[in-house]
Amino acid sequence: METFNIPATPSLMKEFLRQMGGTAVIDGGLATELELHGADLNDPLWSAKCLLTSPHLIRSVHLDYLEAGADIIITASYQATIQGFEAKGFSREQSENLLKKSVDIALEARRIYYERCKSSSGGTGDGRILKNRPILVAASVGSYGAYLADGSEYSGCYGEAMTVNALKEFHRRRVQVLAEAGPDIIAFETVPNKIEAQAFAELLEEEHIKIPAWLTFNSKDGVNVVSGDSLLQCASIAESCKQVVAVGINCTPPRFIHDLILAIKKVTTKPIVIYPNSGERYDADRKEWVENTGVSDEDFVSYVNKWCEIGASLVGGCCRTTPNTIKAIYRALSDRSPAAPGQK
């Protein structure tokens, strides 16, 4: 990392949170913001399409989130897979380079942000938060269901023929490439079932991935993951993997988060990561979010301090949340204790 001495080891999250005063802010939805910037994401690659067509838009969105107070930015690789790029006619080498590019763009955004901090007085008179602080780049690894682009990451139904070994082979090279590209952490996101959690945990150990990871699951009932598998069993898999340094929930309605945090706390001692969606419902057939089914930024943020009180350490937003959401979270957590002496 630039400026801040946080080693990319299993102790990364502990040291990062120590420097941040115990809590940190994750960024928000990427695709929604890219569309607002003019991107057309009607494609099986979804937000990863911009790695091909408009990487500058991805960098702009990363910067928007950093200037909204995000301490962790997540790369545009959620739906980026070697298999998906090859289906578009790209070679294996080109596909791997596109994965690396997702990390390069985020690293560049962090560098630009630090430069802006240096040239600023540190004030936020124009609404931007320009504060020199530890910032992590998380390389996103979406589930197999995200690659299918049929909404099955919201059901976890991969068919009886799918196995842990098959999922490992699907993700193996992708995880290797992203880890080698230089992020601080890998974010295994929207994990919908137990077998994929097991596949990710085994991959981290088999491939001796040198950087840490987090695993986040999604739920549609506030009790289990979306497949119906036990959240406690899924979180226990993350707890038992040394390379996993945090576990939690993403892309889940805010109303379910309180009970899910309490459930995860029963089986893990690791920091808990929470980044819900806006609460809107996803229509997998139409491949779009149903308008006016979510909560306002004000309602979303009203939950934040309570989530942290009961155990969440990292809080942000997922689909349909915006830089305004993240800025509101930053402000809600603004009474965080300052970084350690000499870290500002």
mmCIF file of C-alpha atoms in Angstrom:
data_model
loop_
_atom_site.group_PDB
_atom_site.id
_atom_site.type_symbol
_atom_site.label_atom_id
_atom_site.label_comp_id
_atom_site.label_asym_id
_atom_site.label_seq_id
_atom_site.Cartn_x
_atom_site.Cartn_y
_atom_site.Cartn_z
ATOM 1 C CA MET A 1 0.000 0.000 0.000
ATOM 2 C CA GLU A 2 1.008 3.599 -0.436
ATOM 3 C CA THR A 3 1.866 5.669 2.631
ATOM 4 C CA PHE A 4 0.527 3.174 5.168
ATOM 5 C CA ASN A 5 2.363 0.120 6.390
ATOM 6 C CA ILE A 6 -0.285 -2.618 6.381
ATOM 7 C CA PRO A 7 1.119 -6.028 5.411
ATOM 8 C CA ALA A 8 -0.858 -8.207 2.968
ATOM 9 C CA THR A 9 -0.950 -11.090 5.438
ATOM 10 C CA PRO A 10 -3.642 -12.701 7.601
ATOM 11 C CA SER A 11 -3.043 -9.852 10.066
ATOM 12 C CA LEU A 12 -4.018 -7.245 7.439
ATOM 13 C CA MET A 13 -7.612 -6.736 8.537
ATOM 14 C CA LYS A 14 -6.728 -6.551 12.222
ATOM 15 C CA GLU A 15 -4.053 -3.917 11.581
ATOM 16 C CA PHE A 16 -6.238 -2.017 9.104
ATOM 17 C CA LEU A 17 -9.122 -1.800 11.568
ATOM 18 C CA ARG A 18 -6.733 -0.787 14.337
ATOM 19 C CA GLN A 19 -5.547 2.128 12.238
ATOM 20 C CA MET A 20 -9.141 3.003 11.326
ATOM 21 C CA GLY A 21 -10.296 3.077 14.935
ATOM 22 C CA GLY A 22 -12.277 -0.167 14.787
ATOM 23 C CA THR A 23 -14.617 0.399 11.841
ATOM 24 C CA ALA A 24 -14.166 1.061 8.128
ATOM 25 C CA VAL A 25 -16.353 2.083 5.201
ATOM 26 C CA ILE A 26 -16.698 -0.021 2.042
ATOM 27 C CA ASP A 27 -17.783 1.509 -1.270
ATOM 28 C CA GLY A 28 -21.225 1.095 -2.853
ATOM 29 C CA GLY A 29 -22.858 -0.159 -6.040
ATOM 30 C CA LEU A 30 -20.723 -0.057 -9.175
ATOM 31 C CA ALA A 31 -23.111 -0.865 -12.027
ATOM 32 C CA THR A 32 -25.690 1.756 -11.070
ATOM 33 C CA GLU A 33 -23.032 4.455 -11.038
ATOM 34 C CA LEU A 34 -21.495 3.314 -14.307
ATOM 35 C CA GLU A 35 -24.912 3.575 -15.955
ATOM 36 C CA LEU A 36 -25.348 7.076 -14.535
ATOM 37 C CA HIS A 37 -22.017 7.941 -16.158
ATOM 38 C CA GLY A 38 -23.422 6.740 -19.509
ATOM 39 C CA ALA A 39 -22.337 3.086 -19.679
ATOM 40 C CA ASP A 40 -24.565 0.492 -21.372
ATOM 41 C CA LEU A 41 -24.361 -2.665 -19.259
ATOM 42 C CA ASN A 42 -26.947 -4.764 -21.097
ATOM 43 C CA ASP A 43 -24.474 -7.595 -21.541
ATOM 44 C CA PRO A 44 -23.620 -10.913 -19.855
ATOM 45 C CA LEU A 45 -20.387 -9.258 -18.658
ATOM 46 C CA TRP A 46 -22.435 -6.579 -16.839
ATOM 47 C CA SER A 47 -20.134 -4.025 -15.162
ATOM 48 C CA ALA A 48 -17.070 -5.939 -16.405
ATOM 49 C CA LYS A 49 -18.036 -4.779 -19.908
ATOM 50 C CA CYS A 50 -16.547 -1.398 -19.001
ATOM 51 C CA LEU A 51 -13.105 -2.991 -18.688
ATOM 52 C CA LEU A 52 -13.365 -3.300 -22.464
ATOM 53 C CA THR A 53 -15.281 -0.193 -23.430
ATOM 54 C CA SER A 54 -14.732 2.533 -20.843
ATOM 55 C CA PRO A 55 -12.167 1.886 -18.100
ATOM 56 C CA HIS A 56 -12.043 5.618 -17.401
ATOM 57 C CA LEU A 57 -15.629 5.417 -16.114
ATOM 58 C CA ILE A 58 -14.652 2.695 -13.637
ATOM 59 C CA ARG A 59 -11.799 4.867 -12.368
ATOM 60 C CA SER A 60 -14.183 7.811 -12.006
ATOM 61 C CA VAL A 61 -16.628 5.766 -9.945
ATOM 62 C CA HIS A 62 -13.815 4.490 -7.700
ATOM 63 C CA LEU A 63 -12.760 8.100 -7.125
ATOM 64 C CA ASP A 64 -16.339 9.154 -6.420
ATOM 65 C CA TYR A 65 -16.493 6.556 -3.653
ATOM 66 C CA LEU A 66 -13.117 7.488 -2.211
ATOM 67 C CA GLU A 67 -14.214 11.115 -2.119
ATOM 68 C CA ALA A 68 -17.429 9.995 -0.402
ATOM 69 C CA GLY A 69 -15.379 8.476 2.419
ATOM 70 C CA ALA A 70 -14.904 4.848 1.369
ATOM 71 C CA ASP A 71 -11.873 3.190 2.933
ATOM 72 C CA ILE A 72 -12.148 0.086 0.720
ATOM 73 C CA ILE A 73 -12.849 0.068 -3.008
ATOM 74 C CA ILE A 74 -13.882 -3.122 -4.796
ATOM 75 C CA THR A 75 -12.672 -3.841 -8.330
ATOM 76 C CA ALA A 76 -14.905 -4.174 -11.401
ATOM 77 C CA SER A 77 -14.247 -7.917 -11.656
ATOM 78 C CA TYR A 78 -17.399 -9.309 -10.019
ATOM 79 C CA GLN A 79 -18.713 -10.630 -13.323
ATOM 80 C CA ALA A 80 -15.309 -10.790 -15.027
ATOM 81 C CA THR A 81 -14.270 -14.372 -15.724
ATOM 82 C CA ILE A 82 -11.842 -15.944 -18.136
ATOM 83 C CA GLN A 83 -14.647 -18.135 -19.455
ATOM 84 C CA GLY A 84 -16.906 -15.121 -19.971
ATOM 85 C CA PHE A 85 -14.261 -13.168 -21.882
ATOM 86 C CA GLU A 86 -13.358 -16.202 -23.996
ATOM 87 C CA ALA A 87 -17.031 -16.545 -24.928
ATOM 88 C CA LYS A 88 -16.727 -13.024 -26.319
ATOM 89 C CA GLY A 89 -13.847 -14.122 -28.542
ATOM 90 C CA PHE A 90 -10.893 -13.048 -26.429
ATOM 91 C CA SER A 91 -7.825 -15.250 -26.033
ATOM 92 C CA ARG A 92 -6.786 -16.665 -22.679
ATOM 93 C CA GLU A 93 -3.986 -14.083 -22.422
ATOM 94 C CA GLN A 94 -6.319 -11.206 -23.278
ATOM 95 C CA SER A 95 -8.857 -12.469 -20.744
ATOM 96 C CA GLU A 96 -6.265 -12.630 -17.991
ATOM 97 C CA ASN A 97 -5.054 -9.146 -18.868
ATOM 98 C CA LEU A 98 -8.594 -7.811 -18.491
ATOM 99 C CA LEU A 99 -8.778 -9.301 -15.004
ATOM 100 C CA LYS A 100 -5.466 -7.639 -14.126
ATOM 101 C CA LYS A 101 -6.780 -4.398 -15.591
ATOM 102 C CA SER A 102 -9.624 -4.327 -13.057
ATOM 103 C CA VAL A 103 -7.069 -4.223 -10.240
ATOM 104 C CA ASP A 104 -4.821 -1.742 -12.062
ATOM 105 C CA ILE A 105 -7.729 0.699 -12.443
ATOM 106 C CA ALA A 106 -8.521 0.576 -8.719
ATOM 107 C CA LEU A 107 -4.862 0.979 -7.766
ATOM 108 C CA GLU A 108 -4.623 3.966 -10.108
ATOM 109 C CA ALA A 109 -7.732 5.517 -8.556
ATOM 110 C CA ARG A 110 -6.180 5.151 -5.101
ATOM 111 C CA ARG A 111 -2.961 6.782 -6.309
ATOM 112 C CA ILE A 112 -4.875 9.707 -7.837
ATOM 113 C CA TYR A 113 -6.894 10.091 -4.641
ATOM 114 C CA TYR A 114 -3.746 10.266 -2.519
ATOM 115 C CA GLU A 115 -2.374 12.929 -4.874
ATOM 116 C CA ARG A 116 -5.567 14.931 -4.446
ATOM 117 C CA CYS A 117 -5.238 14.612 -0.673
ATOM 118 C CA LYS A 118 -1.693 15.993 -0.822
ATOM 119 C CA SER A 119 -2.770 19.018 -2.826
ATOM 120 C CA SER A 120 -5.769 19.679 -0.596
ATOM 121 C CA SER A 121 -5.932 21.389 2.765
ATOM 122 C CA GLY A 122 -7.912 18.368 3.969
ATOM 123 C CA GLY A 123 -11.186 20.274 4.139
ATOM 124 C CA THR A 124 -14.440 19.104 2.635
ATOM 125 C CA GLY A 125 -15.879 22.479 1.726
ATOM 126 C CA ASP A 126 -16.933 21.249 -1.719
ATOM 127 C CA GLY A 127 -18.433 18.088 -0.285
ATOM 128 C CA ARG A 128 -15.491 15.863 -1.155
ATOM 129 C CA ILE A 129 -13.755 13.959 1.623
ATOM 130 C CA LEU A 130 -10.024 14.314 1.034
ATOM 131 C CA LYS A 131 -8.398 12.600 3.968
ATOM 132 C CA ASN A 132 -5.082 10.788 3.795
ATOM 133 C CA ARG A 133 -5.873 7.424 5.367
ATOM 134 C CA PRO A 134 -5.315 3.708 4.793
ATOM 135 C CA ILE A 135 -7.262 2.564 1.737
ATOM 136 C CA LEU A 136 -7.594 -1.058 0.668
ATOM 137 C CA VAL A 137 -8.214 -2.355 -2.848
ATOM 138 C CA ALA A 138 -10.368 -5.490 -2.799
ATOM 139 C CA ALA A 139 -10.365 -7.727 -5.889
ATOM 140 C CA SER A 140 -13.911 -8.899 -6.452
ATOM 141 C CA VAL A 141 -14.636 -12.541 -7.228
ATOM 142 C CA GLY A 142 -18.303 -13.073 -7.972
ATOM 143 C CA SER A 143 -19.975 -16.444 -7.700
ATOM 144 C CA TYR A 144 -20.409 -18.969 -10.492
ATOM 145 C CA GLY A 145 -24.007 -17.795 -10.643
ATOM 146 C CA ALA A 146 -22.846 -14.293 -11.560
ATOM 147 C CA TYR A 147 -20.980 -15.716 -14.571
ATOM 148 C CA LEU A 148 -24.158 -17.490 -15.697
ATOM 149 C CA ALA A 149 -25.838 -14.043 -15.828
ATOM 150 C CA ASP A 150 -29.232 -15.591 -15.151
ATOM 151 C CA GLY A 151 -29.770 -14.377 -11.611
ATOM 152 C CA SER A 152 -28.728 -17.679 -10.055
ATOM 153 C CA GLU A 153 -26.417 -15.923 -7.605
ATOM 154 C CA TYR A 154 -29.727 -14.912 -6.011
ATOM 155 C CA SER A 155 -30.951 -18.511 -5.818
ATOM 156 C CA GLY A 156 -27.784 -20.594 -5.435
ATOM 157 C CA CYS A 157 -29.343 -23.275 -7.625
ATOM 158 C CA TYR A 158 -26.518 -24.646 -9.741
ATOM 159 C CA GLY A 159 -28.024 -28.070 -10.368
ATOM 160 C CA GLU A 160 -27.239 -31.404 -8.744
ATOM 161 C CA ALA A 161 -24.325 -32.051 -11.090
ATOM 162 C CA MET A 162 -22.310 -29.103 -9.743
ATOM 163 C CA THR A 163 -19.563 -30.062 -7.290
ATOM 164 C CA VAL A 164 -16.969 -28.390 -5.124
ATOM 165 C CA ASN A 165 -14.222 -29.620 -7.463
ATOM 166 C CA ALA A 166 -15.971 -28.254 -10.550
ATOM 167 C CA LEU A 167 -16.357 -24.864 -8.895
ATOM 168 C CA LYS A 168 -12.693 -24.853 -7.899
ATOM 169 C CA GLU A 169 -11.653 -25.504 -11.488
ATOM 170 C CA PHE A 170 -13.972 -22.754 -12.725
ATOM 171 C CA HIS A 171 -12.508 -20.150 -10.347
ATOM 172 C CA ARG A 172 -8.898 -21.344 -10.000
ATOM 173 C CA ARG A 173 -7.047 -19.357 -12.643
ATOM 174 C CA ARG A 174 -9.201 -16.285 -12.121
ATOM 175 C CA VAL A 175 -8.303 -16.183 -8.429
ATOM 176 C CA GLN A 176 -4.616 -16.699 -9.206
ATOM 177 C CA VAL A 177 -4.565 -13.850 -11.740
ATOM 178 C CA LEU A 178 -6.391 -11.415 -9.479
ATOM 179 C CA ALA A 179 -4.184 -12.251 -6.488
ATOM 180 C CA GLU A 180 -1.037 -11.695 -8.561
ATOM 181 C CA ALA A 181 -2.296 -8.320 -9.852
ATOM 182 C CA GLY A 182 -1.529 -6.601 -6.550
ATOM 183 C CA PRO A 183 -4.741 -5.979 -4.594
ATOM 184 C CA ASP A 184 -4.688 -5.871 -0.805
ATOM 185 C CA ILE A 185 -7.454 -8.422 -0.331
ATOM 186 C CA ILE A 186 -9.764 -10.688 -2.323
ATOM 187 C CA ALA A 187 -13.508 -10.203 -1.881
ATOM 188 C CA PHE A 188 -15.464 -13.391 -2.551
ATOM 189 C CA GLU A 189 -18.904 -11.846 -2.913
ATOM 190 C CA THR A 190 -22.554 -12.879 -3.048
ATOM 191 C CA VAL A 191 -21.693 -16.488 -2.233
ATOM 192 C CA PRO A 192 -25.085 -18.213 -2.473
ATOM 193 C CA ASN A 193 -24.466 -21.729 -1.205
ATOM 194 C CA LYS A 194 -22.288 -23.962 0.921
ATOM 195 C CA ILE A 195 -20.446 -25.752 -1.891
ATOM 196 C CA GLU A 196 -19.114 -22.518 -3.353
ATOM 197 C CA ALA A 197 -17.959 -21.335 0.073
ATOM 198 C CA GLN A 198 -16.122 -24.634 0.434
ATOM 199 C CA ALA A 199 -14.624 -24.257 -3.048
ATOM 200 C CA PHE A 200 -13.276 -20.786 -2.279
ATOM 201 C CA ALA A 201 -11.814 -21.857 1.071
ATOM 202 C CA GLU A 202 -10.091 -24.871 -0.474
ATOM 203 C CA LEU A 203 -8.744 -22.799 -3.379
ATOM 204 C CA LEU A 204 -7.136 -20.309 -1.026
ATOM 205 C CA GLU A 205 -5.326 -23.123 0.748
ATOM 206 C CA GLU A 206 -4.451 -25.275 -2.280
ATOM 207 C CA GLU A 207 -3.054 -22.395 -4.311
ATOM 208 C CA HIS A 208 -1.210 -20.835 -1.350
ATOM 209 C CA ILE A 209 -2.754 -17.475 -2.175
ATOM 210 C CA LYS A 210 -0.496 -14.958 -0.472
ATOM 211 C CA ILE A 211 -3.051 -12.233 0.203
ATOM 212 C CA PRO A 212 -6.001 -12.480 2.576
ATOM 213 C CA ALA A 213 -9.671 -12.670 1.620
ATOM 214 C CA TRP A 214 -13.164 -12.113 2.886
ATOM 215 C CA LEU A 215 -16.252 -14.192 2.180
ATOM 216 C CA THR A 216 -19.689 -12.586 2.071
ATOM 217 C CA PHE A 217 -22.969 -14.417 1.590
ATOM 218 C CA ASN A 218 -26.429 -13.278 0.541
ATOM 219 C CA SER A 219 -29.771 -14.076 2.114
ATOM 220 C CA LYS A 220 -33.397 -13.565 1.157
ATOM 221 C CA ASP A 221 -35.020 -14.639 4.416
ATOM 222 C CA GLY A 222 -32.693 -13.304 7.100
ATOM 223 C CA VAL A 223 -31.919 -16.825 8.313
ATOM 224 C CA ASN A 224 -30.191 -18.888 5.621
ATOM 225 C CA VAL A 225 -28.162 -18.105 2.523
ATOM 226 C CA VAL A 226 -30.247 -17.801 -0.644
ATOM 227 C CA SER A 227 -29.910 -21.488 -1.582
ATOM 228 C CA GLY A 228 -31.473 -22.488 1.725
ATOM 229 C CA ASP A 229 -28.140 -23.717 3.082
ATOM 230 C CA SER A 230 -27.424 -22.875 6.706
ATOM 231 C CA LEU A 231 -25.703 -19.521 7.169
ATOM 232 C CA LEU A 232 -24.049 -20.893 10.279
ATOM 233 C CA GLN A 233 -22.498 -23.747 8.286
ATOM 234 C CA CYS A 234 -21.359 -21.365 5.527
ATOM 235 C CA ALA A 235 -19.848 -18.888 7.976
ATOM 236 C CA SER A 236 -18.133 -21.747 9.803
ATOM 237 C CA ILE A 237 -16.336 -22.657 6.572
ATOM 238 C CA ALA A 238 -15.000 -19.094 6.375
ATOM 239 C CA GLU A 239 -14.048 -19.178 10.052
ATOM 240 C CA SER A 240 -11.985 -22.330 9.580
ATOM 241 C CA CYS A 241 -9.920 -20.941 6.671
ATOM 242 C CA LYS A 242 -6.787 -19.102 7.806
ATOM 243 C CA GLN A 243 -6.616 -16.884 4.719
ATOM 244 C CA VAL A 244 -10.148 -15.593 5.298
ATOM 245 C CA VAL A 245 -9.800 -12.530 7.535
ATOM 246 C CA ALA A 246 -13.424 -11.370 7.574
ATOM 247 C CA VAL A 247 -16.848 -12.871 6.946
ATOM 248 C CA GLY A 248 -20.245 -11.348 6.384
ATOM 249 C CA ILE A 249 -23.192 -10.459 4.192
ATOM 250 C CA ASN A 250 -23.634 -8.509 0.968
ATOM 251 C CA CYS A 251 -26.423 -7.830 -1.554
ATOM 252 C CA THR A 252 -29.135 -8.522 1.007
ATOM 253 C CA PRO A 253 -32.002 -6.227 2.090
ATOM 254 C CA PRO A 254 -31.078 -4.021 5.061
ATOM 255 C CA ARG A 255 -34.023 -5.274 7.124
ATOM 256 C CA PHE A 256 -32.373 -8.708 7.441
ATOM 257 C CA ILE A 257 -28.890 -7.569 8.460
ATOM 258 C CA HIS A 258 -29.360 -7.245 12.228
ATOM 259 C CA ASP A 259 -30.328 -10.884 12.738
ATOM 260 C CA LEU A 260 -27.712 -12.099 10.260
ATOM 261 C CA ILE A 261 -24.923 -10.336 12.170
ATOM 262 C CA LEU A 262 -26.071 -11.964 15.398
ATOM 263 C CA ALA A 263 -26.106 -15.366 13.686
ATOM 264 C CA ILE A 264 -22.607 -14.971 12.224
ATOM 265 C CA LYS A 265 -21.251 -13.907 15.619
ATOM 266 C CA LYS A 266 -22.185 -17.343 16.951
ATOM 267 C CA VAL A 267 -19.601 -19.063 14.749
ATOM 268 C CA THR A 268 -16.835 -16.561 14.008
ATOM 269 C CA THR A 269 -14.327 -14.441 15.865
ATOM 270 C CA LYS A 270 -13.298 -12.654 12.668
ATOM 271 C CA PRO A 271 -14.373 -9.112 11.731
ATOM 272 C CA ILE A 272 -17.864 -8.988 10.249
ATOM 273 C CA VAL A 273 -18.370 -7.353 6.836
ATOM 274 C CA ILE A 274 -21.770 -5.903 5.942
ATOM 275 C CA TYR A 275 -22.692 -4.270 2.648
ATOM 276 C CA PRO A 276 -26.389 -4.685 1.864
ATOM 277 C CA ASN A 277 -28.189 -3.659 -1.289
ATOM 278 C CA SER A 278 -30.764 -0.873 -1.226
ATOM 279 C CA GLY A 279 -33.517 -3.345 -0.402
ATOM 280 C CA GLU A 280 -34.879 -3.308 -3.942
ATOM 281 C CA ARG A 281 -35.985 -6.574 -5.515
ATOM 282 C CA TYR A 282 -34.111 -8.024 -8.517
ATOM 283 C CA ASP A 283 -36.211 -9.420 -11.370
ATOM 284 C CA ALA A 284 -34.026 -12.188 -12.833
ATOM 285 C CA ASP A 285 -36.298 -12.656 -15.843
ATOM 286 C CA ARG A 286 -36.159 -8.998 -16.876
ATOM 287 C CA LYS A 287 -32.611 -8.626 -15.536
ATOM 288 C CA GLU A 288 -33.365 -5.397 -13.751
ATOM 289 C CA TRP A 289 -34.053 -4.016 -10.292
ATOM 290 C CA VAL A 290 -37.682 -3.240 -9.495
ATOM 291 C CA GLU A 291 -38.002 0.470 -8.808
ATOM 292 C CA ASN A 292 -39.418 1.781 -5.528
ATOM 293 C CA THR A 293 -39.014 -1.498 -3.647
ATOM 294 C CA GLY A 294 -36.047 -0.367 -1.567
ATOM 295 C CA VAL A 295 -35.280 1.999 1.299
ATOM 296 C CA SER A 296 -34.052 5.590 1.214
ATOM 297 C CA ASP A 297 -30.473 6.528 2.046
ATOM 298 C CA GLU A 298 -31.758 7.978 5.316
ATOM 299 C CA ASP A 299 -33.451 4.729 6.294
ATOM 300 C CA PHE A 300 -30.446 2.682 5.167
ATOM 301 C CA VAL A 301 -28.018 4.731 7.217
ATOM 302 C CA SER A 302 -30.285 4.696 10.267
ATOM 303 C CA TYR A 303 -29.298 1.035 10.680
ATOM 304 C CA VAL A 304 -25.544 1.558 10.475
ATOM 305 C CA ASN A 305 -24.602 2.441 14.031
ATOM 306 C CA LYS A 306 -26.766 -0.377 15.376
ATOM 307 C CA TRP A 307 -25.034 -2.870 13.055
ATOM 308 C CA CYS A 308 -21.667 -1.704 14.378
ATOM 309 C CA GLU A 309 -22.873 -1.830 17.977
ATOM 310 C CA ILE A 310 -23.807 -5.504 17.627
ATOM 311 C CA GLY A 311 -20.641 -6.558 15.828
ATOM 312 C CA ALA A 312 -20.097 -5.221 12.291
ATOM 313 C CA SER A 313 -16.638 -3.735 11.654
ATOM 314 C CA LEU A 314 -16.816 -3.012 7.921
ATOM 315 C CA VAL A 315 -19.942 -1.415 6.459
ATOM 316 C CA GLY A 316 -20.820 -0.262 2.954
ATOM 317 C CA GLY A 317 -23.373 -0.783 0.218
ATOM 318 C CA CYS A 318 -23.993 -3.135 -2.661
ATOM 319 C CA CYS A 319 -26.386 -2.942 -5.621
ATOM 320 C CA ARG A 320 -28.324 0.306 -6.053
ATOM 321 C CA THR A 321 -26.445 2.164 -3.326
ATOM 322 C CA THR A 322 -24.554 5.279 -4.382
ATOM 323 C CA PRO A 323 -21.765 7.637 -3.281
ATOM 324 C CA ASN A 324 -24.445 9.563 -1.393
ATOM 325 C CA THR A 325 -25.227 6.403 0.585
ATOM 326 C CA ILE A 326 -21.552 5.887 1.354
ATOM 327 C CA LYS A 327 -21.033 9.507 2.366
ATOM 328 C CA ALA A 328 -23.968 9.168 4.767
ATOM 329 C CA ILE A 329 -22.405 5.996 6.235
ATOM 330 C CA TYR A 330 -19.076 7.811 6.587
ATOM 331 C CA ARG A 331 -20.789 10.627 8.458
ATOM 332 C CA ALA A 332 -22.724 8.192 10.647
ATOM 333 C CA LEU A 333 -19.424 6.624 11.663
ATOM 334 C CA SER A 334 -17.546 9.923 11.866
ATOM 335 C CA ASP A 335 -17.148 9.593 15.604
ATOM 336 C CA ARG A 336 -14.716 6.744 14.977
ATOM 337 C CA SER A 337 -11.604 7.068 17.075
ATOM 338 C CA PRO A 338 -8.698 8.520 15.073
ATOM 339 C CA ALA A 339 -5.946 6.474 13.538
ATOM 340 C CA ALA A 340 -2.941 5.647 15.613
ATOM 341 C CA PRO A 341 -0.414 8.471 16.153
ATOM 342 C CA GLY A 342 1.634 9.134 13.063
ATOM 343 C CA GLN A 343 -0.858 7.419 10.754
ATOM 344 C CA LYS A 344 -2.652 10.522 9.521
#
